[in-house]
Short mmCIF file of C-alpha atoms (C1' of nucleotides) in Angstrom, two decimals:
data_model
loop_
_atom_site.label_atom_id
_atom_site.label_comp_id
_atom_site.label_asym_id
_atom_site.label_seq_id
_atom_site.Cartn_x
_atom_site.Cartn_y
_atom_site.Cartn_z
CA UNK R 380 13.06 -94.81 -87.26
CA UNK R 381 13.79 -91.33 -85.13
CA UNK R 382 12.22 -88.77 -87.15
CA UNK R 383 13.91 -86.10 -86.03
CA UNK R 384 13.11 -82.89 -88.21
CA UNK R 385 9.59 -82.59 -87.36
CA UNK R 386 10.04 -78.73 -86.11
CA UNK R 387 11.29 -75.91 -87.36
CA UNK R 388 14.45 -74.94 -84.58
CA UNK R 389 16.08 -71.83 -85.91
CA UNK R 390 13.44 -69.77 -87.08
CA UNK R 391 13.02 -67.40 -84.00
CA UNK R 392 10.27 -66.81 -85.29
CA UNK R 393 9.29 -64.88 -81.80
CA UNK R 394 12.18 -61.78 -82.70
CA UNK R 395 9.91 -60.35 -85.74
CA UNK R 396 7.41 -58.83 -82.34
CA UNK R 397 11.09 -58.10 -80.80
CA UNK R 398 11.95 -55.34 -83.31
CA UNK R 399 10.60 -52.67 -83.34
CA UNK R 400 10.99 -52.09 -79.80
CA UNK R 401 14.10 -50.90 -77.76
CA UNK R 402 15.52 -53.83 -76.88
CA UNK R 403 15.41 -54.22 -73.29
CA UNK R 404 16.51 -57.27 -72.67
CA UNK R 405 18.57 -59.45 -75.30
CA UNK R 406 15.99 -59.84 -78.44
CA UNK R 407 15.07 -63.71 -79.65
CA UNK R 408 14.52 -65.72 -75.93
CA UNK R 409 13.67 -67.98 -76.95
CA UNK R 410 16.07 -68.94 -80.57
CA UNK R 411 19.33 -68.20 -78.33
CA UNK R 412 17.72 -71.49 -76.15
CA UNK R 413 17.35 -73.66 -78.99
CA UNK R 414 20.61 -72.52 -80.69
CA UNK R 415 22.35 -73.45 -77.03
CA UNK R 416 20.45 -76.93 -76.23
CA UNK R 417 21.08 -77.95 -80.48
CA UNK R 418 24.47 -77.20 -80.37
CA UNK R 419 25.02 -78.49 -76.12
CA UNK R 420 23.14 -81.44 -77.39
CA UNK R 421 25.12 -81.99 -80.02
CA UNK R 422 28.15 -81.72 -78.24
CA UNK R 423 27.29 -83.79 -75.74
CA UNK R 424 24.98 -85.25 -75.60
CA UNK R 425 21.72 -85.27 -74.47
CA UNK R 426 22.04 -86.88 -70.88
CA UNK R 427 25.06 -85.63 -70.03
CA UNK R 428 23.75 -81.55 -70.35
CA UNK R 429 21.96 -80.23 -68.00
CA UNK R 430 19.36 -77.04 -68.43
CA UNK R 431 20.56 -74.95 -66.44
CA UNK R 432 24.10 -75.19 -69.01
CA UNK R 433 21.72 -74.35 -71.90
CA UNK R 434 20.25 -71.24 -69.78
CA UNK R 435 23.81 -70.62 -68.76
CA UNK R 436 25.05 -70.43 -72.79
CA UNK R 437 22.18 -68.26 -73.69
CA UNK R 438 22.75 -65.86 -71.42
CA UNK R 439 19.71 -67.07 -68.97
CA UNK R 440 18.73 -68.89 -65.50
CA UNK R 441 16.72 -72.34 -65.66
CA UNK R 442 13.36 -70.36 -64.78
CA UNK R 443 13.39 -69.03 -67.59
CA UNK R 444 14.04 -71.33 -70.06
CA UNK R 445 11.03 -73.64 -67.72
CA UNK R 446 8.56 -70.30 -69.42
CA UNK R 447 9.56 -71.14 -73.59
CA UNK R 448 10.11 -74.88 -72.88
CA UNK R 449 7.73 -77.89 -71.00
CA UNK R 450 9.74 -79.69 -70.77
CA UNK R 451 13.81 -80.74 -71.63
CA UNK R 452 12.78 -82.42 -74.83
CA UNK R 453 10.47 -79.81 -75.73
CA UNK R 454 13.37 -77.67 -76.97
CA UNK R 455 14.18 -79.53 -80.01
CA UNK R 456 10.77 -80.47 -81.52
CA UNK R 457 9.17 -76.40 -80.98
CA UNK R 458 7.82 -75.76 -84.39
CA UNK R 459 6.18 -78.58 -84.59
CA UNK R 460 2.76 -76.88 -85.11
CA UNK R 461 3.81 -75.61 -88.15
CA UNK R 462 4.23 -79.10 -89.54
CA UNK R 463 0.99 -79.43 -88.83
CA UNK R 464 -0.54 -76.84 -90.86
CA UNK R 465 1.02 -77.32 -93.37
CA UNK R 466 -0.97 -81.13 -93.84
CA UNK R 467 -3.98 -79.95 -92.33
CA UNK R 468 -4.59 -76.74 -95.28
CA UNK R 469 -2.34 -78.64 -97.83
CA UNK R 470 -5.27 -81.50 -97.29
CA UNK R 471 -7.90 -79.42 -97.20
CA UNK R 472 -6.79 -77.37 -100.59
CA UNK R 473 -7.73 -80.52 -102.45
CA UNK R 474 -10.24 -80.63 -105.21
CA UNK R 475 -13.52 -82.48 -103.33
CA UNK R 476 -13.28 -85.09 -105.90
CA UNK R 477 -10.03 -86.28 -105.22
CA UNK R 478 -9.76 -89.81 -103.14
CA UNK R 479 -8.52 -89.56 -98.95
CA UNK R 480 -4.95 -90.55 -100.05
CA UNK R 481 -4.69 -88.47 -102.19
CA UNK R 482 -5.31 -85.23 -100.79
CA UNK R 483 -2.17 -86.88 -98.39
CA UNK R 484 0.24 -87.53 -100.58
CA UNK R 485 -0.71 -83.73 -101.41
CA UNK R 486 0.40 -82.89 -98.01
CA UNK R 487 3.26 -85.37 -98.34
CA UNK R 488 4.75 -83.49 -101.17
CA UNK R 489 4.62 -80.81 -99.76
CA UNK R 490 6.14 -81.17 -96.01
CA UNK R 491 8.81 -82.86 -98.92
CA UNK R 492 9.85 -79.36 -100.13
CA UNK R 493 9.76 -77.80 -96.89
CA UNK R 494 11.63 -80.58 -95.58
CA UNK R 495 14.40 -80.37 -98.33
CA UNK R 496 15.06 -76.96 -98.38
CA UNK R 497 16.73 -77.31 -94.74
CA UNK R 498 18.05 -80.80 -95.21
CA UNK R 499 21.55 -79.40 -93.48
CA UNK R 500 19.49 -78.82 -89.91
CA UNK R 501 17.42 -81.87 -89.88
CA UNK R 502 19.94 -84.33 -90.24
CA UNK R 503 21.63 -82.77 -87.31
CA UNK R 504 18.60 -83.03 -85.17
CA UNK R 505 17.99 -86.51 -86.54
CA UNK R 506 21.53 -87.03 -85.52
CA UNK R 507 20.59 -86.28 -81.65
CA UNK R 508 17.31 -87.24 -81.78
CA UNK R 509 17.92 -90.41 -82.86
CA UNK R 510 21.11 -90.83 -80.29
CA UNK R 511 18.50 -91.03 -77.41
CA UNK R 512 15.31 -92.55 -77.11
CA UNK R 513 13.68 -90.13 -74.65
CA UNK R 514 13.57 -88.23 -77.54
CA UNK R 515 12.43 -90.62 -79.97
CA UNK R 516 9.98 -91.00 -77.36
CA UNK R 517 9.15 -87.60 -77.95
CA UNK R 518 9.13 -87.98 -81.47
CA UNK R 519 6.78 -90.79 -81.88
CA UNK R 520 4.13 -88.23 -80.05
CA UNK R 521 4.17 -85.09 -82.08
CA UNK R 522 4.08 -87.91 -84.81
CA UNK R 523 0.98 -88.70 -83.60
CA UNK R 524 -0.21 -85.94 -83.12
CA UNK R 525 0.15 -84.88 -86.70
CA UNK R 526 -1.44 -88.37 -87.71
CA UNK R 527 -4.32 -86.71 -86.17
CA UNK R 528 -4.67 -83.72 -87.39
CA UNK R 529 -3.90 -84.67 -91.04
CA UNK R 530 -7.42 -87.10 -88.91
CA UNK R 531 -9.47 -84.58 -88.05
CA UNK R 532 -9.36 -82.68 -91.30
CA UNK R 533 -9.43 -85.94 -93.73
CA UNK R 534 -13.11 -85.70 -91.49
CA UNK R 535 -14.39 -82.73 -92.52
CA UNK R 536 -14.11 -83.43 -96.13
CA UNK R 537 -16.18 -85.93 -95.38
CA UNK R 538 -14.53 -89.26 -95.06
CA UNK R 539 -15.84 -91.49 -92.18
CA UNK R 540 -14.48 -91.79 -88.94
CA UNK R 541 -12.33 -95.53 -89.51
CA UNK R 542 -11.11 -94.08 -92.20
CA UNK R 543 -9.63 -90.88 -91.69
CA UNK R 544 -7.70 -92.21 -88.86
CA UNK R 545 -6.77 -95.62 -91.19
CA UNK R 546 -5.41 -93.21 -94.93
CA UNK R 547 -3.62 -90.27 -91.93
CA UNK R 548 -2.05 -93.12 -90.01
CA UNK R 549 -1.11 -95.00 -93.02
CA UNK R 550 0.21 -91.72 -95.05
CA UNK R 551 2.55 -90.48 -92.12
CA UNK R 552 4.24 -94.22 -91.36
CA UNK R 553 4.54 -93.74 -95.48
CA UNK R 554 6.38 -90.28 -94.77
CA UNK R 555 8.24 -91.96 -91.93
CA UNK R 556 10.32 -94.51 -94.19
CA UNK R 557 10.44 -91.76 -97.17
CA UNK R 558 11.97 -89.84 -94.28
CA UNK R 559 14.37 -92.73 -92.39
CA UNK R 560 15.88 -93.37 -96.12
CA UNK R 561 16.69 -89.35 -97.09
CA UNK R 562 18.89 -88.80 -94.20
CA UNK R 563 20.10 -92.05 -95.20
CA UNK R 564 23.57 -90.72 -96.39
CA UNK R 565 24.06 -93.42 -98.90
CA UNK R 566 21.32 -92.67 -100.31
CA UNK R 567 20.95 -89.02 -101.67
CA UNK R 568 17.65 -89.08 -103.43
CA UNK R 569 15.12 -86.09 -103.26
CA UNK R 570 12.21 -86.67 -99.98
CA UNK R 571 9.42 -86.71 -102.27
CA UNK R 572 11.01 -89.05 -104.81
CA UNK R 573 11.24 -91.29 -101.82
CA UNK R 574 7.73 -90.61 -100.64
CA UNK R 575 6.17 -91.17 -103.18
CA UNK R 576 8.16 -95.09 -103.59
CA UNK R 577 6.93 -95.48 -99.99
CA UNK R 578 3.26 -94.73 -101.03
CA UNK R 579 3.42 -97.07 -104.30
CA UNK R 580 4.38 -99.90 -101.87
CA UNK R 581 2.47 -99.26 -99.62
CA UNK R 582 -0.48 -98.95 -101.75
CA UNK R 583 1.17 -103.03 -103.53
CA UNK R 584 0.71 -103.78 -99.65
CA UNK R 585 -2.49 -103.30 -99.42
CA UNK R 586 -3.38 -104.99 -103.15
CA UNK R 587 -5.82 -107.68 -101.77
CA UNK K 1271 -6.17 -92.74 -78.58
CA UNK K 1272 -4.42 -95.14 -76.31
CA UNK K 1273 -3.59 -98.17 -75.83
CA UNK K 1274 -3.06 -99.20 -72.32
CA UNK K 1275 -3.33 -102.49 -72.35
CA UNK K 1276 -0.48 -103.55 -74.53
CA UNK K 1277 0.87 -105.22 -71.31
CA UNK K 1278 -0.28 -108.57 -69.42
CA UNK K 1279 -0.04 -106.85 -65.49
CA UNK K 1280 -0.53 -109.07 -62.88
CA UNK K 1281 0.65 -111.92 -64.49
CA UNK K 1282 3.00 -112.55 -62.19
CA UNK K 1283 5.61 -114.92 -62.97
CA UNK K 1284 8.36 -114.37 -60.63
CA UNK K 1285 6.03 -116.07 -57.79
CA UNK K 1286 6.54 -119.43 -59.92
CA UNK K 1287 10.51 -118.62 -59.21
CA UNK K 1288 9.49 -117.80 -55.37
CA UNK K 1289 7.56 -121.15 -55.11
CA UNK K 1290 9.34 -123.88 -53.55
CA UNK K 1291 11.80 -121.79 -51.61
CA UNK K 1292 10.99 -121.14 -48.24
CA UNK K 1293 9.76 -117.08 -48.13
CA UNK K 1294 12.80 -115.42 -47.01
CA UNK K 1295 10.79 -112.48 -48.00
CA UNK K 1296 7.58 -111.84 -48.84
CA UNK K 1297 6.91 -113.18 -52.04
CA UNK K 1298 6.51 -111.54 -55.71
CA UNK K 1299 7.86 -108.63 -54.99
CA UNK K 1300 7.27 -107.32 -58.90
CA UNK K 1301 4.15 -108.47 -58.60
CA UNK K 1302 3.21 -106.40 -55.30
CA UNK K 1303 4.69 -102.93 -56.87
CA UNK K 1304 2.44 -103.97 -59.68
CA UNK K 1305 -0.97 -103.94 -57.92
CA UNK K 1306 0.06 -100.64 -56.09
CA UNK K 1307 0.97 -98.44 -58.36
CA UNK K 1308 -2.43 -99.76 -60.22
CA UNK K 1309 -4.50 -99.12 -57.68
CA UNK K 1310 -2.45 -96.02 -56.79
CA UNK K 1311 -2.78 -94.19 -60.46
CA UNK K 1312 -6.08 -95.24 -60.92
CA UNK K 1313 -7.44 -93.60 -57.18
CA UNK K 1314 -5.66 -90.81 -57.38
CA UNK K 1315 -4.01 -90.25 -60.60
CA UNK K 1316 -0.41 -90.96 -61.87
CA UNK K 1317 0.94 -87.55 -60.79
CA UNK K 1318 -0.62 -87.53 -57.61
CA UNK K 1319 1.31 -90.64 -56.32
CA UNK K 1320 4.87 -90.93 -55.97
CA UNK K 1321 7.10 -94.36 -56.43
CA UNK K 1322 7.99 -93.74 -52.58
CA UNK K 1323 4.10 -94.30 -51.40
CA UNK K 1324 3.55 -97.49 -54.21
CA UNK K 1325 6.70 -99.14 -53.10
CA UNK K 1326 5.24 -98.59 -49.59
CA UNK K 1327 1.71 -100.14 -49.96
CA UNK K 1328 4.26 -102.98 -51.52
CA UNK K 1329 6.13 -103.19 -48.04
CA UNK K 1330 9.26 -102.24 -50.01
CA UNK K 1331 11.64 -99.29 -50.41
CA UNK K 1332 11.73 -96.57 -53.45
CA UNK K 1333 15.15 -98.26 -54.40
CA UNK K 1334 13.80 -101.50 -54.59
CA UNK K 1335 11.19 -100.10 -57.07
CA UNK K 1336 13.71 -98.69 -59.56
CA UNK K 1337 15.51 -102.68 -59.32
CA UNK K 1338 12.48 -104.46 -60.56
CA UNK K 1339 11.02 -101.11 -63.55
CA UNK K 1340 12.84 -98.79 -64.92
CA UNK K 1341 10.94 -96.14 -64.55
CA UNK K 1342 7.56 -95.21 -62.78
CA UNK K 1343 5.85 -95.16 -65.96
CA UNK K 1344 7.11 -98.68 -66.97
CA UNK K 1345 5.84 -100.49 -64.17
CA UNK K 1346 2.25 -100.75 -66.46
CA UNK K 1347 4.19 -101.18 -69.91
CA UNK K 1348 5.96 -104.55 -67.74
CA UNK K 1349 5.20 -107.54 -70.01
CA UNK K 1350 4.36 -105.52 -73.99
CA UNK K 1351 7.22 -108.73 -74.80
CA UNK K 1352 4.87 -112.06 -74.07
CA UNK K 1353 2.57 -109.66 -76.82
CA UNK K 1354 5.56 -109.08 -78.97
CA UNK K 1355 6.44 -112.40 -78.88
CA UNK K 1356 2.92 -113.65 -79.47
CA UNK K 1357 3.19 -111.43 -82.90
CA UNK K 1358 6.45 -112.57 -84.08
CA UNK K 1359 5.55 -116.33 -84.07
CA UNK K 1360 1.84 -115.14 -85.01
CA UNK K 1361 4.10 -114.51 -87.81
CA UNK K 1362 6.47 -117.25 -88.53
CA UNK K 1363 3.28 -119.64 -88.34
CA UNK K 1364 0.75 -119.17 -91.23
CA UNK K 1365 2.03 -120.17 -94.36
CA UNK K 1366 4.73 -119.06 -96.58
CA UNK K 1367 2.18 -118.85 -99.14
CA UNK K 1368 0.48 -116.47 -97.89
CA UNK K 1369 0.16 -112.16 -98.48
CA UNK K 1370 2.50 -110.07 -95.96
CA UNK K 1371 -0.75 -107.94 -94.67
CA UNK K 1372 -2.19 -111.84 -94.20
CA UNK K 1373 0.91 -113.49 -91.94
CA UNK K 1374 -0.05 -109.72 -89.72
CA UNK K 1375 -3.37 -110.16 -90.26
CA UNK K 1376 -3.43 -113.26 -88.34
CA UNK K 1377 -1.41 -112.11 -85.36
CA UNK K 1378 -3.74 -109.73 -85.12
CA UNK K 1379 -6.80 -111.75 -84.14
CA UNK K 1380 -4.34 -114.70 -81.87
CA UNK K 1381 -3.78 -110.79 -80.07
CA UNK K 1382 -7.72 -110.52 -80.44
CA UNK K 1383 -8.94 -113.15 -78.15
CA UNK K 1384 -5.46 -112.50 -75.79
CA UNK K 1385 -6.43 -109.92 -75.00
CA UNK K 1386 -11.47 -111.17 -75.43
CA UNK K 1387 -9.38 -112.84 -71.78
CA UNK K 1388 -8.62 -110.24 -70.26
CA UNK K 1389 -11.58 -107.53 -70.95
CA UNK K 1390 -11.92 -106.36 -67.31
CA UNK K 1391 -8.28 -105.68 -66.63
CA UNK K 1392 -7.51 -103.85 -70.02
CA UNK K 1393 -9.76 -101.69 -70.22
CA UNK K 1394 -9.50 -100.46 -66.71
CA UNK K 1395 -5.33 -99.83 -67.79
CA UNK K 1396 -6.92 -98.60 -70.17
CA UNK K 1397 -8.39 -95.95 -68.34
CA UNK K 1398 -5.56 -94.79 -66.28
CA UNK K 1399 -3.23 -93.81 -69.40
CA UNK K 1400 -6.08 -92.57 -70.83
CA UNK K 1401 -6.16 -89.17 -68.23
CA UNK K 1402 -1.84 -89.24 -69.23
CA UNK K 1403 0.07 -87.86 -71.06
CA UNK K 1404 3.36 -89.35 -70.67
CA UNK K 1405 2.20 -92.24 -70.05
CA UNK K 1406 0.58 -92.53 -73.46
CA UNK K 1407 4.37 -91.79 -74.97
CA UNK K 1408 4.81 -94.48 -72.63
CA UNK K 1409 2.21 -96.64 -74.97
CA UNK K 1410 3.52 -94.98 -78.41
CA UNK K 1411 7.17 -96.35 -77.87
CA UNK K 1412 5.44 -99.91 -77.08
CA UNK K 1413 3.58 -99.76 -80.25
CA UNK K 1414 6.17 -98.49 -82.05
CA UNK K 1415 8.58 -101.32 -81.12
CA UNK K 1416 6.26 -103.42 -81.73
CA UNK K 1417 5.91 -102.45 -84.92
CA UNK K 1418 9.65 -102.89 -85.70
CA UNK K 1419 8.98 -106.56 -84.35
CA UNK K 1420 6.58 -107.66 -87.20
CA UNK K 1421 8.64 -105.87 -89.24
CA UNK K 1422 11.72 -107.84 -88.46
CA UNK K 1423 9.48 -110.98 -88.68
CA UNK K 1424 8.07 -110.34 -92.01
CA UNK K 1425 12.26 -109.78 -92.43
CA UNK K 1426 12.82 -113.43 -92.26
CA UNK K 1427 9.95 -114.18 -94.60
CA UNK K 1428 11.74 -112.39 -97.21
CA UNK K 1429 9.38 -109.86 -97.11
CA UNK K 1430 11.40 -106.66 -98.09
CA UNK K 1431 12.92 -103.71 -96.45
CA UNK K 1432 9.86 -100.83 -97.37
CA UNK K 1433 7.47 -103.47 -97.40
CA UNK K 1434 8.35 -104.86 -94.22
CA UNK K 1435 7.85 -101.88 -92.10
CA UNK K 1436 5.07 -100.01 -93.94
CA UNK K 1437 3.32 -103.38 -93.42
CA UNK K 1438 4.09 -104.00 -89.75
CA UNK K 1439 2.88 -100.61 -89.19
CA UNK K 1440 -0.72 -100.83 -90.88
CA UNK K 1441 -1.46 -103.30 -89.69
CA UNK K 1442 -0.25 -101.87 -85.83
CA UNK K 1443 -2.78 -98.57 -87.45
CA UNK K 1444 -5.35 -101.32 -87.39
CA UNK K 1445 -4.75 -103.03 -84.29
CA UNK K 1446 -4.82 -99.48 -82.70
CA UNK K 1447 -7.95 -98.12 -84.42
CA UNK K 1448 -9.37 -101.49 -83.97
CA UNK K 1449 -8.22 -101.38 -80.28
CA UNK K 1450 -10.32 -98.16 -79.22
CA UNK K 1451 -13.69 -99.32 -80.60
CA UNK K 1452 -12.99 -102.12 -78.57
CA UNK K 1453 -13.32 -100.41 -75.23
CA UNK K 1454 -15.42 -97.90 -75.71
CA UNK K 1455 -18.45 -98.88 -73.69
CA UNK K 1456 -21.54 -97.67 -75.78
CA UNK K 1457 -20.07 -100.35 -78.50
CA UNK K 1458 -19.93 -103.63 -77.49
CA UNK K 1459 -18.10 -105.73 -80.27
CA UNK K 1460 -15.43 -108.32 -79.99
CA UNK K 1461 -12.21 -107.01 -81.18
CA UNK K 1462 -11.66 -110.10 -83.60
CA UNK K 1463 -14.46 -108.63 -85.05
CA UNK K 1464 -13.29 -104.49 -85.07
CA UNK K 1465 -9.88 -105.82 -86.50
CA UNK K 1466 -10.88 -107.30 -89.08
CA UNK K 1467 -13.47 -104.38 -89.95
CA UNK K 1468 -10.83 -102.10 -89.64
CA UNK K 1469 -8.70 -104.25 -91.52
CA UNK K 1470 -10.48 -103.76 -94.64
CA UNK K 1471 -10.95 -100.59 -94.44
CA UNK K 1472 -8.29 -99.79 -94.46
CA UNK K 1473 -7.77 -102.23 -98.17
CA UNK K 1474 -10.86 -100.25 -99.44
CA UNK K 1475 -8.78 -96.76 -98.32
CA UNK K 1476 -5.22 -98.00 -99.47
CA UNK K 1477 -7.09 -99.35 -102.99
CA UNK K 1478 -5.91 -97.03 -106.07
"C1'" DT W 833 29.89 -126.41 -36.62
"C1'" DA W 834 31.57 -122.87 -38.30
"C1'" DC W 835 32.50 -119.92 -42.10
"C1'" DC W 836 31.77 -118.44 -46.55
"C1'" DG W 837 29.55 -116.93 -50.85
"C1'" DT W 838 24.71 -115.01 -52.90
"C1'" DG W 839 21.17 -112.72 -53.22
"C1'" DA W 840 17.42 -109.76 -52.22
"C1'" DT W 841 16.39 -105.69 -49.69
"C1'" DG W 842 17.32 -101.48 -47.27
"C1'" DA W 843 19.44 -96.19 -46.38
"C1'" DC W 844 21.51 -93.02 -47.36
"C1'" DA W 845 22.97 -89.14 -49.94
"C1'" DC W 846 23.41 -87.26 -53.75
"C1'" DC W 847 21.81 -84.62 -58.68
"C1'" DA W 848 18.70 -82.75 -62.20
"C1'" DA W 849 14.39 -81.99 -63.93
"C1'" DG W 850 10.79 -79.30 -63.18
"C1'" DT W 851 7.40 -75.79 -60.21
"C1'" DG W 852 4.75 -71.96 -57.33
"C1'" DA W 853 6.37 -68.05 -55.27
"C1'" DC W 854 7.75 -63.53 -54.66
"C1'" DA W 855 11.03 -59.87 -56.61
"C1'" DT W 856 12.36 -56.53 -59.50
"C1'" DA W 857 13.07 -53.64 -63.41
"C1'" DA W 858 12.70 -51.17 -67.43
"C1'" DG W 859 9.70 -49.55 -70.73
"C1'" DG W 860 4.80 -47.74 -71.89
"C1'" DC W 861 0.72 -45.29 -71.44
"C1'" DG W 862 -2.51 -42.32 -69.03
"C1'" DC C 936 5.08 -38.65 -62.57
"C1'" DG C 937 3.45 -42.78 -61.34
"C1'" DC C 938 0.62 -47.53 -62.75
"C1'" DC C 939 0.35 -51.34 -65.26
"C1'" DT C 940 2.68 -54.94 -67.72
"C1'" DT C 941 6.04 -57.69 -69.30
"C1'" DA C 942 10.34 -60.24 -69.30
"C1'" DT C 943 13.46 -62.50 -66.01
"C1'" DG C 944 15.95 -63.23 -61.80
"C1'" DT C 945 16.28 -65.49 -56.79
"C1'" DC C 946 15.11 -69.07 -54.41
"C1'" DA C 947 13.47 -73.14 -51.73
"C1'" DC C 948 11.04 -77.25 -52.51
"C1'" DT C 949 9.31 -81.68 -54.18
"C1'" DT C 950 9.98 -85.93 -56.76
"C1'" DG C 951 12.18 -89.35 -60.44
"C1'" DG C 952 16.15 -91.24 -60.50
"C1'" DT C 953 20.94 -93.59 -59.11
"C1'" DG C 954 24.92 -94.52 -56.85
"C1'" DT C 955 27.41 -97.49 -53.11
"C1'" DC C 956 27.83 -99.63 -48.93
"C1'" DA C 957 24.85 -102.62 -45.35
"C1'" DT C 958 22.54 -106.18 -44.19
"C1'" DC C 959 20.80 -110.93 -43.23
"C1'" DA C 960 19.32 -115.00 -44.07
"C1'" DC C 961 19.93 -118.95 -47.17
"C1'" DG C 962 22.85 -122.82 -49.32
"C1'" DG C 963 26.13 -125.01 -49.56
"C1'" DT C 964 31.71 -126.78 -47.61
"C1'" DA C 965 34.91 -127.91 -45.29
#
DNA sequence: TACCGTGATGACACCAAGTGACATAAGGCG
DNA sequence: CGCCTTATGTCACTTGGTGTCATCACGGTA
């Protein structure tokens, strides 16, 4: 039921900026914090890890942690805006003639390949999130935000308001269902295939 | 985007138990806490209200608050199991011959009348929740839980697994969209009508 | 009547998340 | 050289949340 990998942790985008500078501090503080958090959450669990410990592992202080991440959970979800962007651009890219749900389907396809490239990390994070209700809570927020962004992208295509939200929301539901099956180790199918199956299932179920 | 009234605050179920006893303490501690919380959250906002203050207003202590509610947010959502039950029984009640989405539609109809009877409270709570991201977060959890319960009810009707989840999730999305329009004061239409419209919209959008 | 168990509450200490205010140090730049 | 900027550290503080023990009135029982 939990997604767990909506973000692109470990991309350490910040490092690019630092690269050309002389290292006044150890570079990529954000990435180090993410890495430490992922490790510690995985080892002892989310609840049994304090922010102070994460910061210490990264050679920083608690205060600095909270300068990079709004709270203890956010460190696992940083980067989810990138996924949102992917969805939005992909929806915008599909030809005007395509039906709204088909535009969303195209975005889902694109997202699938993105996740497929990082399966390792995705599964690892999923396990952490699945083990903690608080993290699942945060994940729902991210998915809701994603759905809202997709709805907005559909509106820019001229789709009316109830339709835009419903299409986006249904699309995200399809993604969730497919993702859940994808991370199940007993079910080694490509995400793209699972998404297409789920989408078909949705169409069948809503057919009058 | 936020529901805000998934629960039935103020029902003070506990009072029934106390009624026949001699009042050793003021009766209905839970109800008093809920009332105080709703008032204070409404007056000064969720963040500017401490649990100690709520408890004090109810003539109790912080410690007792946390005996009744798992956390500061939960006080606004206590009773959501009742809604879950309504959905589940309603889905189970519809004739076997009905399509899965129609069973969910029946449940939505039942929920609509339930909310219609408490519009006042519903809107008040919605405003509080809408004003605070943390509360919206919790609401998403409740909706996810609701969707999971509906999916389970559908499975008990013999619906397969991807279909059950997708139907439930789509149904809840319909409910959310309709509810959002219902609490909008510029749009004074009965909830049931809005739900039916949204459902039709969903069908149109997913039609191949 | 004296005693005991029980259940809701209070008192208190404690931990950890999160914030605000200020200090520090090193680099860039005029 | 000195100033400004920027990332970090220090410290104190609030508050959500929990563990533990005390209290106290009732109801039952001997």
